PDB file of C-alpha atoms in Angstrom:
ATOM      1  CA  VAL T   1      10.430  -2.204  17.369  1.00  0.00           C
ATOM      2  CA  GLN T   2      10.180  -2.306  13.574  1.00  0.00           C
ATOM      3  CA  THR T   3      12.883  -0.594  11.559  1.00  0.00           C
ATOM      4  CA  CYS T   4      12.857   0.759   8.043  1.00  0.00           C
ATOM      5  CA  ALA T   5      16.118  -0.454   6.561  1.00  0.00           C
ATOM      6  CA  LEU T   6      16.855  -0.296   2.852  1.00  0.00           C
ATOM      7  CA  PRO T   7      15.798  -3.414   0.985  1.00  0.00           C
ATOM      8  CA  ILE T   8      18.460  -6.037   0.329  1.00  0.00           C
ATOM      9  CA  TRP T   9      16.760  -8.684  -1.803  1.00  0.00           C
ATOM     10  CA  PRO T  10      18.878 -11.178  -3.717  1.00  0.00           C
ATOM     11  CA  MET T  11      19.733  -9.527  -7.041  1.00  0.00           C
ATOM     12  CA  SER T  12      18.176 -12.324  -9.092  1.00  0.00           C
ATOM     13  CA  LEU T  13      14.919 -12.264  -7.142  1.00  0.00           C
ATOM     14  CA  ALA T  14      12.498  -9.468  -7.980  1.00  0.00           C
ATOM     15  CA  ILE T  15       9.236  -9.237  -6.095  1.00  0.00           C
ATOM     16  CA  ARG T  16       6.157  -7.160  -6.740  1.00  0.00           C
ATOM     17  CA  ILE T  17       4.238  -5.521  -3.940  1.00  0.00           C
ATOM     18  CA  LEU T  18       0.762  -4.007  -4.220  1.00  0.00           C
ATOM     19  CA  GLY T  19       0.161  -1.192  -1.750  1.00  0.00           C
ATOM     20  CA  LEU T  20      -3.373  -0.070  -0.892  1.00  0.00           C
ATOM     21  CA  ASP T  21      -4.795   3.010   0.782  1.00  0.00           C
ATOM     22  CA  PRO T  22      -8.355   1.812   1.451  1.00  0.00           C
ATOM     23  CA  GLY T  23     -11.336   4.065   1.048  1.00  0.00           C
ATOM     24  CA  LEU T  24     -14.912   3.536  -0.059  1.00  0.00           C
ATOM     25  CA  SER T  25     -15.058   6.572  -2.366  1.00  0.00           C
ATOM     26  CA  ALA T  26     -11.421   6.412  -3.468  1.00  0.00           C
ATOM     27  CA  MET T  27      -9.025   3.497  -2.949  1.00  0.00           C
ATOM     28  CA  GLY T  28      -5.440   4.311  -3.828  1.00  0.00           C
ATOM     29  CA  TRP T  29      -3.275   1.523  -5.224  1.00  0.00           C
ATOM     30  CA  GLY T  30       0.329   1.252  -6.297  1.00  0.00           C
ATOM     31  CA  VAL T  31       2.586  -1.571  -7.471  1.00  0.00           C
ATOM     32  CA  ILE T  32       6.342  -1.548  -7.003  1.00  0.00           C
ATOM     33  CA  GLU T  33       9.043  -4.040  -7.867  1.00  0.00           C
ATOM     34  CA  VAL T  34      11.964  -4.688  -5.548  1.00  0.00           C
ATOM     35  CA  SER T  35      15.170  -6.115  -6.972  1.00  0.00           C
ATOM     36  CA  GLY T  36      18.356  -6.047  -4.927  1.00  0.00           C
ATOM     37  CA  THR T  37      18.524  -2.608  -3.364  1.00  0.00           C
ATOM     38  CA  ARG T  38      16.401  -1.042  -6.077  1.00  0.00           C
ATOM     39  CA  LEU T  39      12.801  -0.005  -5.881  1.00  0.00           C
ATOM     40  CA  GLY T  40      10.976   0.346  -9.168  1.00  0.00           C
ATOM     41  CA  HIS T  41       7.599   1.804 -10.026  1.00  0.00           C
ATOM     42  CA  VAL T  42       5.260  -0.508 -11.950  1.00  0.00           C
ATOM     43  CA  ALA T  43       1.863   1.235 -11.865  1.00  0.00           C
ATOM     44  CA  HIS T  44      -0.489   3.212  -9.651  1.00  0.00           C
ATOM     45  CA  GLY T  45      -3.958   4.725  -9.619  1.00  0.00           C
ATOM     46  CA  VAL T  46      -7.150   5.347  -7.709  1.00  0.00           C
ATOM     47  CA  ILE T  47     -10.302   3.237  -7.833  1.00  0.00           C
ATOM     48  CA  ALA T  48     -13.269   5.588  -7.510  1.00  0.00           C
ATOM     49  CA  THR T  49     -16.829   4.583  -6.660  1.00  0.00           C
ATOM     50  CA  LYS T  50     -20.044   6.592  -6.914  1.00  0.00           C
ATOM     51  CA  PRO T  51     -22.067   7.082  -3.708  1.00  0.00           C
ATOM     52  CA  ALA T  52     -25.346   6.886  -5.631  1.00  0.00           C
ATOM     53  CA  ALA T  53     -24.600   3.248  -6.513  1.00  0.00           C
ATOM     54  CA  GLY T  54     -25.238   2.029  -2.962  1.00  0.00           C
ATOM     55  CA  LEU T  55     -22.891   0.290  -0.558  1.00  0.00           C
ATOM     56  CA  ALA T  56     -23.080  -3.256  -1.943  1.00  0.00           C
ATOM     57  CA  TYR T  57     -22.434  -2.142  -5.528  1.00  0.00           C
ATOM     58  CA  ARG T  58     -19.561   0.127  -4.462  1.00  0.00           C
ATOM     59  CA  LEU T  59     -17.937  -2.780  -2.612  1.00  0.00           C
ATOM     60  CA  MET T  60     -18.440  -5.023  -5.630  1.00  0.00           C
ATOM     61  CA  ALA T  61     -16.825  -2.395  -7.883  1.00  0.00           C
ATOM     62  CA  LEU T  62     -13.815  -2.197  -5.552  1.00  0.00           C
ATOM     63  CA  HIS T  63     -13.508  -5.997  -5.496  1.00  0.00           C
ATOM     64  CA  GLN T  64     -13.707  -6.305  -9.288  1.00  0.00           C
ATOM     65  CA  ALA T  65     -11.157  -3.539  -9.852  1.00  0.00           C
ATOM     66  CA  LEU T  66      -8.737  -5.011  -7.306  1.00  0.00           C
ATOM     67  CA  GLY T  67      -9.065  -8.428  -8.933  1.00  0.00           C
ATOM     68  CA  GLU T  68      -8.169  -6.885 -12.287  1.00  0.00           C
ATOM     69  CA  ILE T  69      -5.177  -5.022 -10.816  1.00  0.00           C
ATOM     70  CA  ILE T  70      -3.892  -8.189  -9.137  1.00  0.00           C
ATOM     71  CA  ALA T  71      -4.337 -10.237 -12.322  1.00  0.00           C
ATOM     72  CA  SER T  72      -2.722  -7.553 -14.473  1.00  0.00           C
ATOM     73  CA  HIS T  73       0.334  -6.775 -12.317  1.00  0.00           C
ATOM     74  CA  GLY T  74       0.975 -10.110 -10.579  1.00  0.00           C
ATOM     75  CA  PRO T  75       2.036  -8.987  -7.098  1.00  0.00           C
ATOM     76  CA  THR T  76       3.251 -11.574  -4.599  1.00  0.00           C
ATOM     77  CA  ALA T  77       2.409  -9.451  -1.559  1.00  0.00           C
ATOM     78  CA  ILE T  78      -0.042  -6.766  -0.549  1.00  0.00           C
ATOM     79  CA  ALA T  79       0.479  -3.995   2.000  1.00  0.00           C
ATOM     80  CA  VAL T  80      -2.722  -2.446   3.315  1.00  0.00           C
ATOM     81  CA  GLU T  81      -2.845   0.730   5.359  1.00  0.00           C
ATOM     82  CA  GLN T  82      -4.730   0.209   8.610  1.00  0.00           C
ATOM     83  CA  ALA T  83      -7.691   2.438   9.359  1.00  0.00           C
ATOM     84  CA  PHE T  84      -7.109   5.610  11.325  1.00  0.00           C
ATOM     85  CA  VAL T  85     -10.248   7.394  12.425  1.00  0.00           C
ATOM     86  CA  ALA T  86     -10.139   9.959  15.175  1.00  0.00           C
ATOM     87  CA  ARG T  87     -13.755  10.957  15.696  1.00  0.00           C
ATOM     88  CA  ASP T  88     -16.064   9.796  12.923  1.00  0.00           C
ATOM     89  CA  PRO T  89     -17.549   6.321  13.438  1.00  0.00           C
ATOM     90  CA  GLN T  90     -19.315   6.432  10.049  1.00  0.00           C
ATOM     91  CA  ALA T  91     -15.995   7.070   8.281  1.00  0.00           C
ATOM     92  CA  ALA T  92     -14.426   4.223  10.255  1.00  0.00           C
ATOM     93  CA  LEU T  93     -17.171   1.872   9.144  1.00  0.00           C
ATOM     94  CA  LYS T  94     -16.798   2.844   5.467  1.00  0.00           C
ATOM     95  CA  ILE T  95     -13.018   2.388   5.583  1.00  0.00           C
ATOM     96  CA  GLY T  96     -13.570  -0.941   7.350  1.00  0.00           C
ATOM     97  CA  HIS T  97     -15.763  -2.137   4.495  1.00  0.00           C
ATOM     98  CA  ALA T  98     -13.152  -1.118   1.916  1.00  0.00           C
ATOM     99  CA  ARG T  99     -10.363  -2.777   3.914  1.00  0.00           C
ATOM    100  CA  ALA T 100     -12.379  -5.997   4.106  1.00  0.00           C
ATOM    101  CA  VAL T 101     -12.761  -6.026   0.319  1.00  0.00           C
ATOM    102  CA  ALA T 102      -9.006  -5.457  -0.085  1.00  0.00           C
ATOM    103  CA  LEU T 103      -8.144  -8.285   2.297  1.00  0.00           C
ATOM    104  CA  LEU T 104     -10.655 -10.590   0.606  1.00  0.00           C
ATOM    105  CA  ALA T 105      -9.247  -9.903  -2.876  1.00  0.00           C
ATOM    106  CA  ALA T 106      -5.697 -10.504  -1.612  1.00  0.00           C
ATOM    107  CA  ALA T 107      -6.646 -13.748   0.149  1.00  0.00           C
ATOM    108  CA  GLN T 108      -8.485 -15.007  -2.943  1.00  0.00           C
ATOM    109  CA  ALA T 109      -5.324 -14.393  -4.990  1.00  0.00           C
ATOM    110  CA  GLY T 110      -3.155 -16.179  -2.409  1.00  0.00           C
ATOM    111  CA  LEU T 111      -1.033 -13.095  -1.694  1.00  0.00           C
ATOM    112  CA  GLU T 112       1.088 -12.490   1.381  1.00  0.00           C
ATOM    113  CA  ILE T 113      -0.890  -9.903   3.368  1.00  0.00           C
ATOM    114  CA  ALA T 114       0.619  -7.226   5.609  1.00  0.00           C
ATOM    115  CA  GLU T 115      -1.098  -4.373   7.408  1.00  0.00           C
ATOM    116  CA  TYR T 116       0.654  -1.234   8.651  1.00  0.00           C
ATOM    117  CA  ALA T 117      -0.404   1.753  10.720  1.00  0.00           C
ATOM    118  CA  PRO T 118      -0.391   5.060   8.810  1.00  0.00           C
ATOM    119  CA  ASN T 119       2.194   6.549  11.187  1.00  0.00           C
ATOM    120  CA  HIS T 120       4.496   3.596  10.635  1.00  0.00           C
ATOM    121  CA  ILE T 121       4.267   3.926   6.850  1.00  0.00           C
ATOM    122  CA  LYS T 122       5.045   7.639   7.106  1.00  0.00           C
ATOM    123  CA  LYS T 123       8.012   6.952   9.363  1.00  0.00           C
ATOM    124  CA  CYS T 124       9.415   4.426   6.874  1.00  0.00           C
ATOM    125  CA  VAL T 125       9.029   6.698   3.869  1.00  0.00           C
ATOM    126  CA  VAL T 126       9.465  10.206   5.269  1.00  0.00           C
ATOM    127  CA  GLY T 127      11.279   9.568   8.553  1.00  0.00           C
ATOM    128  CA  ALA T 128       8.522  11.146  10.656  1.00  0.00           C
ATOM    129  CA  GLY T 129       5.342   9.385  11.766  1.00  0.00           C
ATOM    130  CA  HIS T 130       3.218  12.524  11.659  1.00  0.00           C
ATOM    131  CA  ALA T 131       4.252  13.694   8.194  1.00  0.00           C
ATOM    132  CA  GLY T 132       1.662  15.356   6.016  1.00  0.00           C
ATOM    133  CA  LYS T 133       0.285  13.991   2.741  1.00  0.00           C
ATOM    134  CA  GLU T 134       2.437  16.453   0.771  1.00  0.00           C
ATOM    135  CA  GLN T 135       5.606  15.171   2.463  1.00  0.00           C
ATOM    136  CA  VAL T 136       4.658  11.551   1.735  1.00  0.00           C
ATOM    137  CA  GLN T 137       3.962  12.365  -1.905  1.00  0.00           C
ATOM    138  CA  PHE T 138       7.287  14.247  -2.196  1.00  0.00           C
ATOM    139  CA  MET T 139       9.286  11.321  -0.773  1.00  0.00           C
ATOM    140  CA  VAL T 140       7.462   8.751  -2.904  1.00  0.00           C
ATOM    141  CA  LYS T 141       8.451  10.792  -5.963  1.00  0.00           C
ATOM    142  CA  ARG T 142      12.061  10.871  -4.709  1.00  0.00           C
ATOM    143  CA  LEU T 143      12.167   7.119  -4.068  1.00  0.00           C
ATOM    144  CA  LEU T 144      10.318   6.284  -7.309  1.00  0.00           C
ATOM    145  CA  PRO T 145      11.333   9.064  -9.713  1.00  0.00           C
ATOM    146  CA  ALA T 146       9.553   7.521 -12.711  1.00  0.00           C
ATOM    147  CA  CYS T 147       6.164   7.312 -10.983  1.00  0.00           C
ATOM    148  CA  GLY T 148       4.956  10.897 -11.463  1.00  0.00           C
ATOM    149  CA  VAL T 149       2.225  10.334  -8.878  1.00  0.00           C
ATOM    150  CA  THR T 150      -0.157  13.286  -8.508  1.00  0.00           C
ATOM    151  CA  GLN T 151      -2.984  11.800  -6.396  1.00  0.00           C
ATOM    152  CA  ALA T 152      -2.513  11.641  -2.638  1.00  0.00           C
ATOM    153  CA  ASP T 153      -4.367   8.309  -2.333  1.00  0.00           C
ATOM    154  CA  ALA T 154      -2.075   6.676  -4.901  1.00  0.00           C
ATOM    155  CA  ALA T 155       1.010   8.175  -3.221  1.00  0.00           C
ATOM    156  CA  ASP T 156      -0.130   6.745   0.129  1.00  0.00           C
ATOM    157  CA  ALA T 157      -0.599   3.330  -1.504  1.00  0.00           C
ATOM    158  CA  LEU T 158       2.897   3.430  -3.026  1.00  0.00           C
ATOM    159  CA  ALA T 159       4.221   4.454   0.404  1.00  0.00           C
ATOM    160  CA  ALA T 160       2.567   1.363   1.946  1.00  0.00           C
ATOM    161  CA  ALA T 161       4.268  -0.836  -0.655  1.00  0.00           C
ATOM    162  CA  ILE T 162       7.642   0.832   0.015  1.00  0.00           C
ATOM    163  CA  ALA T 163       7.222   0.352   3.777  1.00  0.00           C
ATOM    164  CA  HIS T 164       6.453  -3.327   3.223  1.00  0.00           C
ATOM    165  CA  ALA T 165       9.563  -3.702   1.061  1.00  0.00           C
ATOM    166  CA  HIS T 166      11.680  -2.172   3.827  1.00  0.00           C
ATOM    167  CA  LEU T 167      10.112  -4.169   6.641  1.00  0.00           C
ATOM    168  CA  SER T 168      10.123  -7.480   4.757  1.00  0.00           C
ATOM    169  CA  THR T 169      13.817  -7.012   4.117  1.00  0.00           C
ATOM    170  CA  ALA T 170      14.492  -6.316   7.791  1.00  0.00           C
ATOM    171  CA  ARG T 171      12.694  -9.562   8.745  1.00  0.00           C
ATOM    172  CA  THR T 172      14.512 -11.523   6.025  1.00  0.00           C
ATOM    173  CA  ARG T 173      17.895 -10.242   7.208  1.00  0.00           C
ATOM    174  CA  LYS T 174      17.041 -11.150  10.798  1.00  0.00           C
ATOM    175  CA  VAL T 175      16.073 -14.721   9.882  1.00  0.00           C
ATOM    176  CA  VAL T 176      19.121 -15.192   7.629  1.00  0.00           C
ATOM    177  CA  GLY T 177      21.481 -13.662  10.215  1.00  0.00           C
ATOM    178  CA  GLU T 178      20.262 -15.811  13.120  1.00  0.00           C
TER     179      GLU T 178
END
């Protein structure tokens, strides 16, 4: 069972986490910094691709944009939301392509990579695994008051980063306490 405890990083050690909400048309991203028990907003946005460009060029655009975000913000870890597709195999395939690009960009940059189920991210941030997008966005704004996030994809990405901060801390405490 994974818990969502508040982060307790050493005060002198700040880490940056890039959260991603993969999508082929729109990939949300958000960078946070964790220092001690504080979460801080660094940046967020949405990478948009045009369907008319064709699959290969859309994937290339995602890869290039992610490389620029990683180079610009210097994260040490990446938290990627796992795909959730109830009925549409075509949507699952498109999200799978976008996730592969995200994982490739992270591996090329030598980042720690973590993947989380959408329900787990929601539980960490909102307290309920079946929370709606509006609830996630509201709690992200509460946890990161300076972020001013207005796009649901970016809010979901910031939520993934927050969940990773919480879960990484829980693992660190367990190892240190053993």
